mmCIF file of C-alpha atoms in Angstrom:
data_model
loop_
_atom_site.group_PDB
_atom_site.id
_atom_site.type_symbol
_atom_site.label_atom_id
_atom_site.label_comp_id
_atom_site.label_asym_id
_atom_site.label_seq_id
_atom_site.Cartn_x
_atom_site.Cartn_y
_atom_site.Cartn_z
ATOM 1 C CA UNK H 1 79.367 92.701 25.020
ATOM 2 C CA UNK H 2 78.657 96.144 26.369
ATOM 3 C CA UNK H 3 76.216 94.619 28.837
ATOM 4 C CA UNK H 4 78.925 92.242 30.139
ATOM 5 C CA UNK H 5 81.446 95.070 30.544
ATOM 6 C CA UNK H 6 78.825 97.201 32.259
ATOM 7 C CA UNK H 7 77.943 94.342 34.610
ATOM 8 C CA UNK H 8 81.599 93.790 35.500
ATOM 9 C CA UNK H 9 82.065 97.494 36.122
ATOM 10 C CA UNK H 10 79.032 97.466 38.392
ATOM 11 C CA UNK H 11 80.372 94.484 40.358
ATOM 12 C CA UNK H 12 83.799 96.072 40.793
ATOM 13 C CA UNK H 13 82.271 99.364 41.879
ATOM 14 C CA UNK H 14 79.976 97.582 44.314
ATOM 15 C CA UNK H 15 82.925 95.650 45.766
ATOM 16 C CA UNK H 16 84.950 98.808 46.266
ATOM 17 C CA UNK H 17 81.985 100.523 47.901
ATOM 18 C CA UNK H 18 81.380 97.617 50.327
ATOM 19 C CA UNK H 19 85.085 97.454 51.171
ATOM 20 C CA UNK H 20 85.086 101.142 51.932
ATOM 21 C CA UNK H 21 82.168 100.680 54.327
ATOM 22 C CA UNK H 22 83.966 97.847 56.168
ATOM 23 C CA UNK H 23 87.176 99.843 56.555
ATOM 24 C CA UNK H 24 85.365 102.984 57.692
ATOM 25 C CA UNK H 25 83.395 100.969 60.259
ATOM 26 C CA UNK H 26 86.576 99.556 61.785
ATOM 27 C CA UNK H 27 87.569 101.263 65.023
ATOM 28 C CA UNK H 28 90.826 103.201 65.189
ATOM 29 C CA UNK H 29 93.886 101.092 66.118
ATOM 30 C CA UNK H 30 91.783 97.893 66.111
ATOM 31 C CA UNK H 31 93.801 96.114 63.466
ATOM 32 C CA UNK H 32 95.637 94.081 66.127
ATOM 33 C CA UNK H 33 93.417 93.432 69.180
ATOM 34 C CA UNK H 34 95.341 92.421 72.293
ATOM 35 C CA UNK H 35 93.429 89.137 72.496
ATOM 36 C CA UNK H 36 95.026 87.877 69.299
ATOM 37 C CA UNK H 37 98.014 85.586 69.781
ATOM 38 C CA UNK H 38 100.071 87.838 67.523
ATOM 39 C CA UNK H 39 99.538 90.906 69.710
ATOM 40 C CA UNK H 40 102.624 92.240 71.464
ATOM 41 C CA UNK H 41 100.976 91.987 74.855
ATOM 42 C CA UNK H 42 100.236 88.308 74.377
ATOM 43 C CA UNK H 43 103.736 87.792 73.031
ATOM 44 C CA UNK H 44 105.215 89.143 76.245
ATOM 45 C CA UNK H 45 102.740 87.301 78.448
ATOM 46 C CA UNK H 46 103.728 83.971 76.934
ATOM 47 C CA UNK H 47 107.177 84.397 78.448
ATOM 48 C CA UNK H 48 105.634 85.412 81.773
ATOM 49 C CA UNK H 49 103.386 82.348 81.862
ATOM 50 C CA UNK H 50 106.283 80.102 80.881
ATOM 51 C CA UNK H 51 108.433 81.461 83.693
ATOM 52 C CA UNK H 52 105.540 81.106 86.136
ATOM 53 C CA UNK H 53 105.035 77.471 85.116
ATOM 54 C CA UNK H 54 108.753 76.761 85.563
ATOM 55 C CA UNK H 55 108.687 78.367 88.996
ATOM 56 C CA UNK H 56 105.630 76.377 90.040
ATOM 57 C CA UNK H 57 107.376 73.175 88.991
ATOM 58 C CA UNK H 58 110.505 74.135 90.962
ATOM 59 C CA UNK H 59 108.449 74.903 94.084
ATOM 60 C CA UNK H 60 106.547 71.624 93.884
ATOM 61 C CA UNK H 61 109.829 69.766 93.497
ATOM 62 C CA UNK H 62 111.297 71.617 96.497
ATOM 63 C CA UNK H 63 108.391 70.557 98.719
ATOM 64 C CA UNK H 64 109.356 66.921 98.201
ATOM 65 C CA UNK H 65 112.060 67.052 100.895
ATOM 66 C CA UNK H 66 113.624 69.404 103.483
ATOM 67 C CA UNK H 67 116.915 69.285 101.576
ATOM 68 C CA UNK H 68 115.139 70.214 98.359
ATOM 69 C CA UNK H 69 113.438 73.181 100.020
ATOM 70 C CA UNK H 70 116.714 74.397 101.519
ATOM 71 C CA UNK H 71 118.372 74.209 98.108
ATOM 72 C CA UNK H 72 115.479 76.124 96.546
ATOM 73 C CA UNK H 73 115.677 78.898 99.169
ATOM 74 C CA UNK H 74 119.422 79.268 98.735
ATOM 75 C CA UNK H 75 118.938 79.522 94.984
ATOM 76 C CA UNK H 76 116.316 82.255 95.418
ATOM 77 C CA UNK H 77 118.654 84.291 97.597
ATOM 78 C CA UNK H 78 121.537 83.961 95.166
ATOM 79 C CA UNK H 79 119.426 84.975 92.162
ATOM 80 C CA UNK H 80 118.056 87.975 94.020
ATOM 81 C CA UNK H 81 121.541 89.068 95.053
ATOM 82 C CA UNK H 82 122.597 88.986 91.412
ATOM 83 C CA UNK H 83 119.662 91.195 90.476
ATOM 84 C CA UNK H 84 120.276 93.939 93.050
ATOM 85 C CA UNK H 85 124.074 93.910 92.886
ATOM 86 C CA UNK H 86 126.684 94.507 95.559
ATOM 87 C CA UNK H 87 126.482 96.585 98.738
ATOM 88 C CA UNK H 88 128.884 99.205 100.110
ATOM 89 C CA UNK H 89 131.285 98.697 102.977
ATOM 90 C CA UNK H 90 129.877 99.423 106.412
ATOM 91 C CA UNK H 91 130.937 102.731 107.902
ATOM 92 C CA UNK H 92 130.083 104.742 110.983
ATOM 93 C CA UNK H 93 126.358 105.090 111.642
ATOM 94 C CA UNK H 94 126.742 108.513 113.305
ATOM 95 C CA UNK H 95 123.425 107.845 115.036
ATOM 96 C CA UNK H 96 121.619 110.621 116.903
ATOM 97 C CA UNK H 97 118.534 110.698 119.102
ATOM 98 C CA UNK H 98 116.921 114.011 118.149
ATOM 99 C CA UNK H 99 113.659 113.805 120.080
ATOM 100 C CA UNK H 100 111.488 111.814 122.451
ATOM 101 C CA UNK H 101 107.745 111.235 122.827
ATOM 102 C CA UNK H 102 106.331 109.775 126.032
ATOM 103 C CA UNK H 103 103.722 107.027 125.846
ATOM 104 C CA UNK H 104 102.000 104.816 128.413
ATOM 105 C CA UNK H 105 104.486 102.158 129.473
ATOM 106 C CA UNK H 106 106.878 103.064 126.669
ATOM 107 C CA UNK H 107 108.534 106.025 124.973
ATOM 108 C CA UNK H 108 109.415 106.795 121.354
ATOM 109 C CA UNK H 109 112.889 107.963 120.383
ATOM 110 C CA UNK H 110 113.300 109.894 117.136
ATOM 111 C CA UNK H 111 116.500 108.661 115.525
ATOM 112 C CA UNK H 112 118.671 109.653 112.566
ATOM 113 C CA UNK H 113 121.578 107.532 111.334
ATOM 114 C CA UNK H 114 123.668 107.211 108.183
ATOM 115 C CA UNK H 115 123.297 103.912 106.334
ATOM 116 C CA UNK H 116 126.291 105.065 104.285
ATOM 117 C CA UNK H 117 128.166 108.385 104.295
ATOM 118 C CA UNK H 118 125.754 111.228 103.577
ATOM 119 C CA UNK H 119 122.690 108.988 103.320
ATOM 120 C CA UNK H 120 120.459 109.884 106.258
ATOM 121 C CA UNK H 121 117.800 107.489 107.505
ATOM 122 C CA UNK H 122 115.083 108.500 109.953
ATOM 123 C CA UNK H 123 113.386 106.069 112.313
ATOM 124 C CA UNK H 124 111.316 105.742 115.472
ATOM 125 C CA UNK H 125 112.378 103.438 118.297
ATOM 126 C CA UNK H 126 109.573 102.287 120.588
ATOM 127 C CA UNK H 127 111.251 101.423 123.906
ATOM 128 C CA UNK H 128 109.466 99.563 126.722
ATOM 129 C CA UNK H 129 109.552 101.028 130.229
ATOM 130 C CA UNK H 130 109.175 99.452 133.666
ATOM 131 C CA UNK H 131 110.919 96.280 132.535
ATOM 132 C CA UNK H 132 114.283 94.593 132.902
ATOM 133 C CA UNK H 133 116.931 95.630 130.392
ATOM 134 C CA UNK H 134 118.267 94.586 127.991
ATOM 135 C CA UNK H 135 115.008 93.924 126.157
ATOM 136 C CA UNK H 136 114.285 91.858 123.025
ATOM 137 C CA UNK H 137 113.859 93.833 119.826
ATOM 138 C CA UNK H 138 112.321 93.689 116.387
ATOM 139 C CA UNK H 139 112.531 95.711 113.190
ATOM 140 C CA UNK H 140 109.256 96.814 111.647
ATOM 141 C CA UNK H 141 109.347 97.489 107.900
ATOM 142 C CA UNK H 142 106.515 99.789 106.921
ATOM 143 C CA UNK H 143 105.501 101.341 103.637
ATOM 144 C CA UNK H 144 103.004 101.442 100.763
ATOM 145 C CA UNK H 145 101.021 104.262 102.315
ATOM 146 C CA UNK H 146 100.879 108.044 101.973
ATOM 147 C CA UNK H 147 101.136 108.424 105.741
ATOM 148 C CA UNK H 148 104.279 106.310 105.835
ATOM 149 C CA UNK H 149 104.666 104.482 109.097
ATOM 150 C CA UNK H 150 101.296 105.647 110.469
ATOM 151 C CA UNK H 151 99.485 102.264 110.437
ATOM 152 C CA UNK H 152 102.555 100.500 111.789
ATOM 153 C CA UNK H 153 102.605 102.581 114.966
ATOM 154 C CA UNK H 154 99.705 100.638 116.508
ATOM 155 C CA UNK H 155 101.559 97.330 116.329
ATOM 156 C CA UNK H 156 104.746 98.981 117.585
ATOM 157 C CA UNK H 157 102.956 100.471 120.598
ATOM 158 C CA UNK H 158 101.388 97.102 121.408
ATOM 159 C CA UNK H 159 104.732 95.295 121.349
ATOM 160 C CA UNK H 160 106.515 98.028 123.303
ATOM 161 C CA UNK H 161 103.780 97.865 125.935
ATOM 162 C CA UNK H 162 104.559 94.161 126.263
ATOM 163 C CA UNK H 163 108.306 94.494 126.670
ATOM 164 C CA UNK H 164 109.556 94.330 123.065
ATOM 165 C CA UNK H 165 111.512 97.214 121.547
ATOM 166 C CA UNK H 166 110.489 98.108 117.989
ATOM 167 C CA UNK H 167 112.525 100.104 115.479
ATOM 168 C CA UNK H 168 110.383 101.484 112.633
ATOM 169 C CA UNK H 169 112.468 102.760 109.720
ATOM 170 C CA UNK H 170 111.113 105.356 107.297
ATOM 171 C CA UNK H 171 111.120 103.969 103.733
ATOM 172 C CA UNK H 172 111.973 106.049 100.673
ATOM 173 C CA UNK H 173 109.131 107.719 98.783
ATOM 174 C CA UNK H 174 106.223 106.077 100.596
ATOM 175 C CA UNK H 175 104.940 108.958 102.662
ATOM 176 C CA UNK H 176 108.285 109.335 104.444
ATOM 177 C CA UNK H 177 111.718 110.502 103.258
ATOM 178 C CA UNK H 178 110.239 112.093 100.136
ATOM 179 C CA UNK H 179 112.820 112.783 97.418
ATOM 180 C CA UNK H 180 110.873 114.414 94.563
ATOM 181 C CA UNK H 181 109.455 117.565 96.136
ATOM 182 C CA UNK H 182 108.845 121.223 95.328
ATOM 183 C CA UNK H 183 110.397 124.227 97.067
ATOM 184 C CA UNK H 184 107.839 124.001 99.862
ATOM 185 C CA UNK H 185 108.608 120.353 100.524
ATOM 186 C CA UNK H 186 105.401 119.024 98.986
ATOM 187 C CA UNK H 187 105.532 115.855 96.863
ATOM 188 C CA UNK H 188 105.521 116.254 93.081
ATOM 189 C CA UNK H 189 104.306 112.707 92.478
ATOM 190 C CA UNK H 190 100.946 111.115 93.140
ATOM 191 C CA UNK H 191 100.135 108.055 95.208
ATOM 192 C CA UNK H 192 102.279 106.147 97.665
ATOM 193 C CA UNK H 193 104.517 104.252 95.258
ATOM 194 C CA UNK H 194 104.982 106.470 92.179
ATOM 195 C CA UNK H 195 108.064 108.171 93.590
ATOM 196 C CA UNK H 196 110.021 105.024 94.345
ATOM 197 C CA UNK H 197 109.045 103.629 90.931
ATOM 198 C CA UNK H 198 110.565 106.692 89.246
ATOM 199 C CA UNK H 199 113.632 106.649 91.485
ATOM 200 C CA UNK H 200 114.257 102.997 90.693
ATOM 201 C CA UNK H 201 114.852 103.826 87.015
ATOM 202 C CA UNK H 202 117.715 106.115 88.001
ATOM 203 C CA UNK H 203 119.218 103.512 90.308
ATOM 204 C CA UNK H 204 119.037 100.957 87.483
ATOM 205 C CA UNK H 205 121.257 103.208 85.363
ATOM 206 C CA UNK H 206 123.816 103.065 88.176
ATOM 207 C CA UNK H 207 123.732 99.283 88.299
ATOM 208 C CA UNK H 208 121.601 98.953 91.423
ATOM 209 C CA UNK H 209 117.952 99.318 92.464
ATOM 210 C CA UNK H 210 115.775 101.047 95.020
ATOM 211 C CA UNK H 211 115.080 97.646 96.584
ATOM 212 C CA UNK H 212 118.793 97.307 97.305
ATOM 213 C CA UNK H 213 118.849 100.779 98.885
ATOM 214 C CA UNK H 214 115.918 99.967 101.144
ATOM 215 C CA UNK H 215 117.444 96.672 102.179
ATOM 216 C CA UNK H 216 120.704 98.387 103.086
ATOM 217 C CA UNK H 217 118.882 101.005 105.177
ATOM 218 C CA UNK H 218 117.081 98.253 107.093
ATOM 219 C CA UNK H 219 120.212 96.132 107.457
ATOM 220 C CA UNK H 220 122.045 99.084 108.967
ATOM 221 C CA UNK H 221 119.053 99.727 111.224
ATOM 222 C CA UNK H 222 119.653 96.291 112.743
ATOM 223 C CA UNK H 223 123.310 97.217 113.145
ATOM 224 C CA UNK H 224 122.183 100.289 115.057
ATOM 225 C CA UNK H 225 120.109 98.199 117.450
ATOM 226 C CA UNK H 226 123.161 96.042 118.118
ATOM 227 C CA UNK H 227 125.062 99.124 119.316
ATOM 228 C CA UNK H 228 122.591 99.786 122.118
ATOM 229 C CA UNK H 229 123.222 98.309 125.561
ATOM 230 C CA UNK H 230 119.511 98.327 126.393
ATOM 231 C CA UNK H 231 118.808 95.890 123.514
ATOM 232 C CA UNK H 232 119.424 92.168 124.011
ATOM 233 C CA UNK H 233 121.569 91.010 121.053
ATOM 234 C CA UNK H 234 120.589 87.364 121.591
ATOM 235 C CA UNK H 235 116.790 87.704 121.518
ATOM 236 C CA UNK H 236 115.170 88.927 118.301
ATOM 237 C CA UNK H 237 111.558 88.750 117.245
ATOM 238 C CA UNK H 238 110.942 88.375 113.517
ATOM 239 C CA UNK H 239 107.466 88.987 112.178
ATOM 240 C CA UNK H 240 105.820 89.546 108.850
ATOM 241 C CA UNK H 241 105.167 93.047 107.456
ATOM 242 C CA UNK H 242 105.257 94.786 104.076
ATOM 243 C CA UNK H 243 108.936 94.462 103.196
ATOM 244 C CA UNK H 244 110.275 91.687 105.418
ATOM 245 C CA UNK H 245 110.924 89.687 102.240
ATOM 246 C CA UNK H 246 114.042 91.797 101.665
ATOM 247 C CA UNK H 247 115.630 90.715 104.934
ATOM 248 C CA UNK H 248 114.560 87.140 104.261
ATOM 249 C CA UNK H 249 116.208 87.082 100.846
ATOM 250 C CA UNK H 250 119.476 88.600 101.995
ATOM 251 C CA UNK H 251 119.638 87.546 105.610
ATOM 252 C CA UNK H 252 120.231 89.831 108.580
ATOM 253 C CA UNK H 253 123.054 90.419 111.065
ATOM 254 C CA UNK H 254 120.887 89.048 113.876
ATOM 255 C CA UNK H 255 119.922 85.601 115.071
ATOM 256 C CA UNK H 256 116.164 85.375 115.469
ATOM 257 C CA UNK H 257 114.783 83.326 118.319
ATOM 258 C CA UNK H 258 111.082 83.875 117.825
ATOM 259 C CA UNK H 259 108.460 84.661 115.185
ATOM 260 C CA UNK H 260 105.205 86.587 115.207
#
């Protein structure tokens, strides 16, 4: 009898010892790996994949006919408008030309205007020279770079040299129009998009978004072009750049007659 009890005690002790080894060998916070279907990450991604599948189905259905595609596009615009909210009433732009840089066959005007009272927007207007006015115009939407509109200037110079005026608006927190800065004016955030990501959280609390603010700045930039007598209001060139999707989703005050 004592032998049986001793054997059982040995087995229990051995089991406890082995279990202790298994637990101690387990890595910290590895009880719920992200690859398991019960992990929170996978739980969230299931909704993402479901939405993606629904969107793919809607797009394929839209491609079946021109009417279907038009209906799909209108639905996209309406949903996006609901996300970003309403826009303010248009007021005076109070536009100023504060400087000028001479180029070869064109010049650059440094412009400041107010997209709404007290909200100042800076921009560069590349104006062709030695050509008949009014000239066609385009709006170039730059961003996603620490040097702001630096890379966009090459395309703007090329178009201005070929008779097309280009207005390049400085975006918020992407190398231009920095908002989160120290006393010396240096950025307190890293990278080209961190600042506008942080700013967006504050705008969300106010019932809007940074995307809506950027769209409004660009929309009012088009309004500014329409005030100039040297810009042809009937000839607009629309072309693809970083943030043209905002104007596409909401529409613009201009009628485009060409695409690049």
